[in-house]
CSV table of C-alpha atoms in Angstrom, one decimal:
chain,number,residue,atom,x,y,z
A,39,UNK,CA,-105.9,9.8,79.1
A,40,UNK,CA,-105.8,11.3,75.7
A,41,UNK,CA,-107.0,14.5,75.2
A,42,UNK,CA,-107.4,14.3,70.9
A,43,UNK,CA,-107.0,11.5,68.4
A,44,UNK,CA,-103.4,13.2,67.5
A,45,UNK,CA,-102.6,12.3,70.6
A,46,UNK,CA,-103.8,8.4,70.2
A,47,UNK,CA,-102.2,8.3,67.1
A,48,UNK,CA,-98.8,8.9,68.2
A,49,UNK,CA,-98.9,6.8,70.8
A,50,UNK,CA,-100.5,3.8,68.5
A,51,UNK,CA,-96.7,4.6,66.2
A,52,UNK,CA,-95.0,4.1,69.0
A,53,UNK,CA,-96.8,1.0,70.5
A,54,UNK,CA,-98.1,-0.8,67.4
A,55,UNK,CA,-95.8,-3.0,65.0
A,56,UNK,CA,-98.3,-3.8,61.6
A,57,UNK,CA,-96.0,-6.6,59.8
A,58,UNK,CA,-96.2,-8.8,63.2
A,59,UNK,CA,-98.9,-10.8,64.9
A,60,UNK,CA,-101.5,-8.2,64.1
A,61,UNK,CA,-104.2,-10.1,66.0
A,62,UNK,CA,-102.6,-10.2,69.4
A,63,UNK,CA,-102.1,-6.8,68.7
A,64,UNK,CA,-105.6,-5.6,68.6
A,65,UNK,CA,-107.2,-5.7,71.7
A,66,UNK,CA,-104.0,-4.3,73.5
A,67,UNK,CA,-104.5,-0.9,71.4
A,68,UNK,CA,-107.8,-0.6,71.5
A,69,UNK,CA,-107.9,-1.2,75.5
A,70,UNK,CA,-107.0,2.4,76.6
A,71,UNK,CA,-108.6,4.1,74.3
A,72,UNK,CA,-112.1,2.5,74.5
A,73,UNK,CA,-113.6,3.8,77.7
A,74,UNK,CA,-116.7,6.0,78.0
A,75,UNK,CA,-114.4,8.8,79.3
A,76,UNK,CA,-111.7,8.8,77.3
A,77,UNK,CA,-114.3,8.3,74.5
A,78,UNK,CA,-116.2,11.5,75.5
A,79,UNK,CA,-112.7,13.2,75.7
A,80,UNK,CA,-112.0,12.6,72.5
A,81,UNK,CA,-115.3,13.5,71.0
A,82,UNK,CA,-115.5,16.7,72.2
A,83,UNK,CA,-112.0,17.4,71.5
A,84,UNK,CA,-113.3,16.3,67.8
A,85,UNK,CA,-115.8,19.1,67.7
A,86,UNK,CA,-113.2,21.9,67.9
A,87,UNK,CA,-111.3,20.8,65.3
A,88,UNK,CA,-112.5,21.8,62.1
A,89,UNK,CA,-110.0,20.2,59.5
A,90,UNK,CA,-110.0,16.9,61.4
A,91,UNK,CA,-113.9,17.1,61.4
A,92,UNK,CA,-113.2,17.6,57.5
A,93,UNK,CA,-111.1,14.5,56.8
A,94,UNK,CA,-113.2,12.6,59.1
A,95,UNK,CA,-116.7,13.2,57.2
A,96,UNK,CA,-114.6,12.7,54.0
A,97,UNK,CA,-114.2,9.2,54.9
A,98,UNK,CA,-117.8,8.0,57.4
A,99,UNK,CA,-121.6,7.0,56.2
A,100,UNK,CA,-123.8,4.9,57.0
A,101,UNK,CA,-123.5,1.4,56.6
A,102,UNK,CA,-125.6,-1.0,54.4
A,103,UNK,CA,-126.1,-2.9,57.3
A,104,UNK,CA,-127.5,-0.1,59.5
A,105,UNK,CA,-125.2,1.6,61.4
A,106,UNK,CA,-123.4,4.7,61.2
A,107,UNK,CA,-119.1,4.2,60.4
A,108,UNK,CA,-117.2,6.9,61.8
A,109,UNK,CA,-113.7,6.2,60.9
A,110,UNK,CA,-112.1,8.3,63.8
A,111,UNK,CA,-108.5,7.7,62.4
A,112,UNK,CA,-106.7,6.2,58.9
A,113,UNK,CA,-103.3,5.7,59.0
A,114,UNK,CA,-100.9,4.0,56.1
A,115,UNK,CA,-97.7,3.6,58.1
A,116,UNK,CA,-98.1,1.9,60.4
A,117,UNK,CA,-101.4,0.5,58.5
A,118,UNK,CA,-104.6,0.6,60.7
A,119,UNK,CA,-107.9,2.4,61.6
A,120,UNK,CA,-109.8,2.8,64.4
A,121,UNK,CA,-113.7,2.9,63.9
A,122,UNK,CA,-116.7,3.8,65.8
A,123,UNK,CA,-120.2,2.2,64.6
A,124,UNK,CA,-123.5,3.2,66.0
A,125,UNK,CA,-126.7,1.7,65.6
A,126,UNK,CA,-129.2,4.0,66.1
A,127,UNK,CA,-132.6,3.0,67.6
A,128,UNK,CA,-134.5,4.7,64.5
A,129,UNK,CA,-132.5,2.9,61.7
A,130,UNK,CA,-134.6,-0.2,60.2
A,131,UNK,CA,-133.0,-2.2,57.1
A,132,UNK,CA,-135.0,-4.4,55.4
A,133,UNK,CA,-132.8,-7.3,55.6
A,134,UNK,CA,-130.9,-9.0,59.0
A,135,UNK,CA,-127.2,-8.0,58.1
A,136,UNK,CA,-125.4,-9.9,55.6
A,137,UNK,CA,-122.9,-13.1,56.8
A,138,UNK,CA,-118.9,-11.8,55.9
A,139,UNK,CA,-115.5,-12.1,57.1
A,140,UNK,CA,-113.2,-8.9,56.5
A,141,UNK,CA,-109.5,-8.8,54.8
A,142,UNK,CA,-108.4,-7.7,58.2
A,143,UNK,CA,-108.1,-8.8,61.7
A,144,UNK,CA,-109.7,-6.6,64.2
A,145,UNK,CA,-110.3,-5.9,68.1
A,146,UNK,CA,-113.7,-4.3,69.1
A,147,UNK,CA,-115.3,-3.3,72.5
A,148,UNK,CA,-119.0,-3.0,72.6
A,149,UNK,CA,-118.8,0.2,73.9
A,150,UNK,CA,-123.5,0.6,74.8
A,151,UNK,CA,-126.4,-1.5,74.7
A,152,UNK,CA,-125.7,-5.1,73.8
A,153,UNK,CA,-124.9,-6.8,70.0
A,154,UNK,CA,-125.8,-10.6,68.7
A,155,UNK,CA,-122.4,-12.3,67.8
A,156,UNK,CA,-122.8,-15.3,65.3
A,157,UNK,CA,-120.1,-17.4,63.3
A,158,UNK,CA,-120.6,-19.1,60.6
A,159,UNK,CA,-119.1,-22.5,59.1
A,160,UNK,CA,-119.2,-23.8,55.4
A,161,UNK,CA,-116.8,-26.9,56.5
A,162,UNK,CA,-119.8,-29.7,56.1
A,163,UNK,CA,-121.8,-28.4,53.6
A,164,UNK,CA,-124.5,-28.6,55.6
A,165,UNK,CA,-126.9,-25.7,56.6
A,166,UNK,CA,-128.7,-22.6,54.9
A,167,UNK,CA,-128.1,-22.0,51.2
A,168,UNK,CA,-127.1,-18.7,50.6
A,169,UNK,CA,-125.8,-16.3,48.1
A,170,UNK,CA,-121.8,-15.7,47.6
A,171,UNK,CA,-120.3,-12.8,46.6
A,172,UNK,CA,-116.6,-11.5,46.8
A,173,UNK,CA,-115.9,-8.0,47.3
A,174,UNK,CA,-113.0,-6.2,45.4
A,175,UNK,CA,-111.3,-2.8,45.9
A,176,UNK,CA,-112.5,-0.1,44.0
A,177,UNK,CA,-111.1,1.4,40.9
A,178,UNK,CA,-108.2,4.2,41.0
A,179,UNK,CA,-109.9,7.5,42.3
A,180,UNK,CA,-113.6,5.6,43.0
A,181,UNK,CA,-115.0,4.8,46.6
A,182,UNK,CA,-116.8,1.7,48.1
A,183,UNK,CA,-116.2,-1.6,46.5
A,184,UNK,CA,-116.9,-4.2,43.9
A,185,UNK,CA,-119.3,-6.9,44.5
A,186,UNK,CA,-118.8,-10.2,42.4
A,187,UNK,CA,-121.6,-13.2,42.0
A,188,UNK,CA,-119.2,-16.2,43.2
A,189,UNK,CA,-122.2,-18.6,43.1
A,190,UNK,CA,-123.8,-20.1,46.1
A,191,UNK,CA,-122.6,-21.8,49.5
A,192,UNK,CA,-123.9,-23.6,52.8
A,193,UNK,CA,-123.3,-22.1,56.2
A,194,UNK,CA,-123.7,-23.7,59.6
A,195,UNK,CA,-124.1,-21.4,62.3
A,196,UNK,CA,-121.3,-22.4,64.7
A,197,UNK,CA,-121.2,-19.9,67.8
A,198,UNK,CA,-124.4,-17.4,68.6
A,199,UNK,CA,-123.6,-15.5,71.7
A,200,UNK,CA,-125.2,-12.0,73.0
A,201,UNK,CA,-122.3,-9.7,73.6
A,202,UNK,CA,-122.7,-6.8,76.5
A,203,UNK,CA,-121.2,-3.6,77.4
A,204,UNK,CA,-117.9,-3.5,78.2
A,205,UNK,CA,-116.9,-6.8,76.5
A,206,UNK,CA,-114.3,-7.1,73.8
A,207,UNK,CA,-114.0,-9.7,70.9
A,208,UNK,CA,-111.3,-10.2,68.7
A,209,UNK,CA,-112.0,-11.8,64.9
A,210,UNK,CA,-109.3,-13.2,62.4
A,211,UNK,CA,-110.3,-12.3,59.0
A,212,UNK,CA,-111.0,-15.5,58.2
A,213,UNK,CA,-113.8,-15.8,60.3
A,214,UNK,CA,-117.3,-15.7,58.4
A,215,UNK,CA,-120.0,-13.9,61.0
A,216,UNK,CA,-122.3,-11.3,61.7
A,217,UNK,CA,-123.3,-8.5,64.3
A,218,UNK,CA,-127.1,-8.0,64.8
A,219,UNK,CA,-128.4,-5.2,67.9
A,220,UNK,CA,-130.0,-6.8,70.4
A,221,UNK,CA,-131.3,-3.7,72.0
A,222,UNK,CA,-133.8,-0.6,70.9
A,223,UNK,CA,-131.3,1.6,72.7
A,224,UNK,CA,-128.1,2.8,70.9
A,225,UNK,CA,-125.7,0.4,70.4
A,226,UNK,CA,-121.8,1.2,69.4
A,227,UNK,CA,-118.6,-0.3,69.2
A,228,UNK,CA,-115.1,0.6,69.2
A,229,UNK,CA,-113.0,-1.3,66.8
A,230,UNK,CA,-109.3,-1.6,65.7
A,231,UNK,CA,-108.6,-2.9,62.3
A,232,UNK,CA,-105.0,-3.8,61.2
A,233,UNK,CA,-103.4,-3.9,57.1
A,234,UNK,CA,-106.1,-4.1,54.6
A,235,UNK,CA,-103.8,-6.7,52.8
A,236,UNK,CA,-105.5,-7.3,49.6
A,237,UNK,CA,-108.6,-5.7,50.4
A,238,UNK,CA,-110.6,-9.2,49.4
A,239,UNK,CA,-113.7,-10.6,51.5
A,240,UNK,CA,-116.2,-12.9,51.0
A,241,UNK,CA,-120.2,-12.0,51.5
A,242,UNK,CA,-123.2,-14.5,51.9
A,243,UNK,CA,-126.6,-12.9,51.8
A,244,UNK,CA,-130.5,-14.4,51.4
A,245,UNK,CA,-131.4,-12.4,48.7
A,246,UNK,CA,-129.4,-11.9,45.6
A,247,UNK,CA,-128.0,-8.5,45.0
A,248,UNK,CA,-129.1,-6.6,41.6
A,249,UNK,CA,-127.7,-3.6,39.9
A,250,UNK,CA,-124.3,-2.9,39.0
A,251,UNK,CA,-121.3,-4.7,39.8
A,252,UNK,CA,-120.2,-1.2,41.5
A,253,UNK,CA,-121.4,-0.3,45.5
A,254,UNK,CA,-120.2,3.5,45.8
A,255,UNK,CA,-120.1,5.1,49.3
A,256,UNK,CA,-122.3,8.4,50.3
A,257,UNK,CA,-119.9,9.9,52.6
A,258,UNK,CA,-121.5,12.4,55.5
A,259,UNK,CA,-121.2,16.1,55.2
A,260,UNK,CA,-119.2,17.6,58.0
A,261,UNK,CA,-122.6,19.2,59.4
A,262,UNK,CA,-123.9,15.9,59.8
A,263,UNK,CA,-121.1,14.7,60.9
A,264,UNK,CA,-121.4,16.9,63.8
A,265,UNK,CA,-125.0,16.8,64.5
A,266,UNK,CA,-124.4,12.2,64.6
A,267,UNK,CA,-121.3,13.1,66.9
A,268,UNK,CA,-122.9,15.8,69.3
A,269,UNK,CA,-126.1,13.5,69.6
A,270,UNK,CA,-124.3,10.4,70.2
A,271,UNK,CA,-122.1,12.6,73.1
A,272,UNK,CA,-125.4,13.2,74.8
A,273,UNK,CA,-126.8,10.0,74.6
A,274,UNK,CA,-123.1,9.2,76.5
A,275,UNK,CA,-123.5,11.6,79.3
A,276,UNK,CA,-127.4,10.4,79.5
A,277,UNK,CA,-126.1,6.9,80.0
């Protein structure tokens, strides 16, 4: 077991190898580090360190697509970060989450309640008819990302599967898909996402977005940070 993410992170430099088969990669790094104890370990661990608590708010918010991003650790060599998501019973968005693919591969272990896993396919044209966008890094010094109107496109759903605790999936960032809650209870995931390449994805949504070009990020204070942490520890130890 690890007692704090410092700990995890040395062990990932010593274990992970980010210019080679990233995918194969994933699941075997997120394994041991994805259990409900060693998860509680690490949260608590979290809550007595205040600069790490610091860097960590600096960098987590709450999703557009209604769940809570946590990024527990960020490293740039070797390139990687390891994520927790929870979607909390309370949060309601007005739209089902948006149909994307991500410009990294990634491992992730449905850690409670159950999630909705769907593919998509825009092979033969034939399907719904949705809005395309492509998503850009931001600008030097700005957060979030830049959103740009491709046009339209036709996806077949290809794979629709409910995914329970415990399981891991594994996605190439090719794939086009979407995660939906399944459950009124609170539903989180573990994930491990390798080199953000050129930080490039595509997006396919019902309705077409409106505003600026520009999607900044509000990042969580470090109080809130701990108040989203301690409560999700409880609902843990509840479980």
């Amino acid at each position: 077991m690890f007692n704090n993410l410092t700990e995890v992170k040395s062990w990932i430099a010593n274990n992970y190898n980010d210019t080679n088969k990233i995918l194969e990669q994933t699941k075997a790094i997120l394994e041991p580090i994805s259990s409900k104890e060693q998860i509680l370990l690490l949260l608590n661990s979290l809550l007595e360190d205040p600069q790490m608590l610091l860097e960590i708010s600096k960098r987590s918010y709450t999703h557009i697509n209604g769940f809570d991003k946590i990024v527990l650790i960020e490293s740039k060599s070797p390139e990687y970060k390891i994520r927790l998501h929870i979607w909390w019973p309370e949060y309601k968005i007005s739209h089902i989450e948006h149909i994307h693919n991500h410009p990294w591969d990634f491992s992730s272990r449905v850690l409670t309640g159950e999630l909705t896993f769907q593919t998509f396919s825009s092979q033969n044209g034939t399907g719904e008819s949705l809005h395309y966008y492509r998503t850009f890094p931001p600008n030097p010094g700005e957060s979030g990302h830049i959103l740009r109107k491709m046009g339209t496109q036709t996806l077949q759903l290809m794979f629709d599967t409910t995914i329970t605790s415990g399981s891991f999936y594994t996605m190439s960032k090719k794939i086009k898909h979407r995660v939906l809650k399944s459950s009124q209870s609170v539903n989180s995931t573990l994930i491990f996402q390798g080199p953000f390449g050129e930080g490039i994805s595509d997006l396919f949504c019902d309705k077409e977005f409106s505003g600026s070009e520009k999607v900044p990020l509000d990042f969580f204070d470090v109080d809130i940070l701990k108040y989203k942490i301690r409560k999700y520890i409880t609902f843990l130890l509840a479980s």
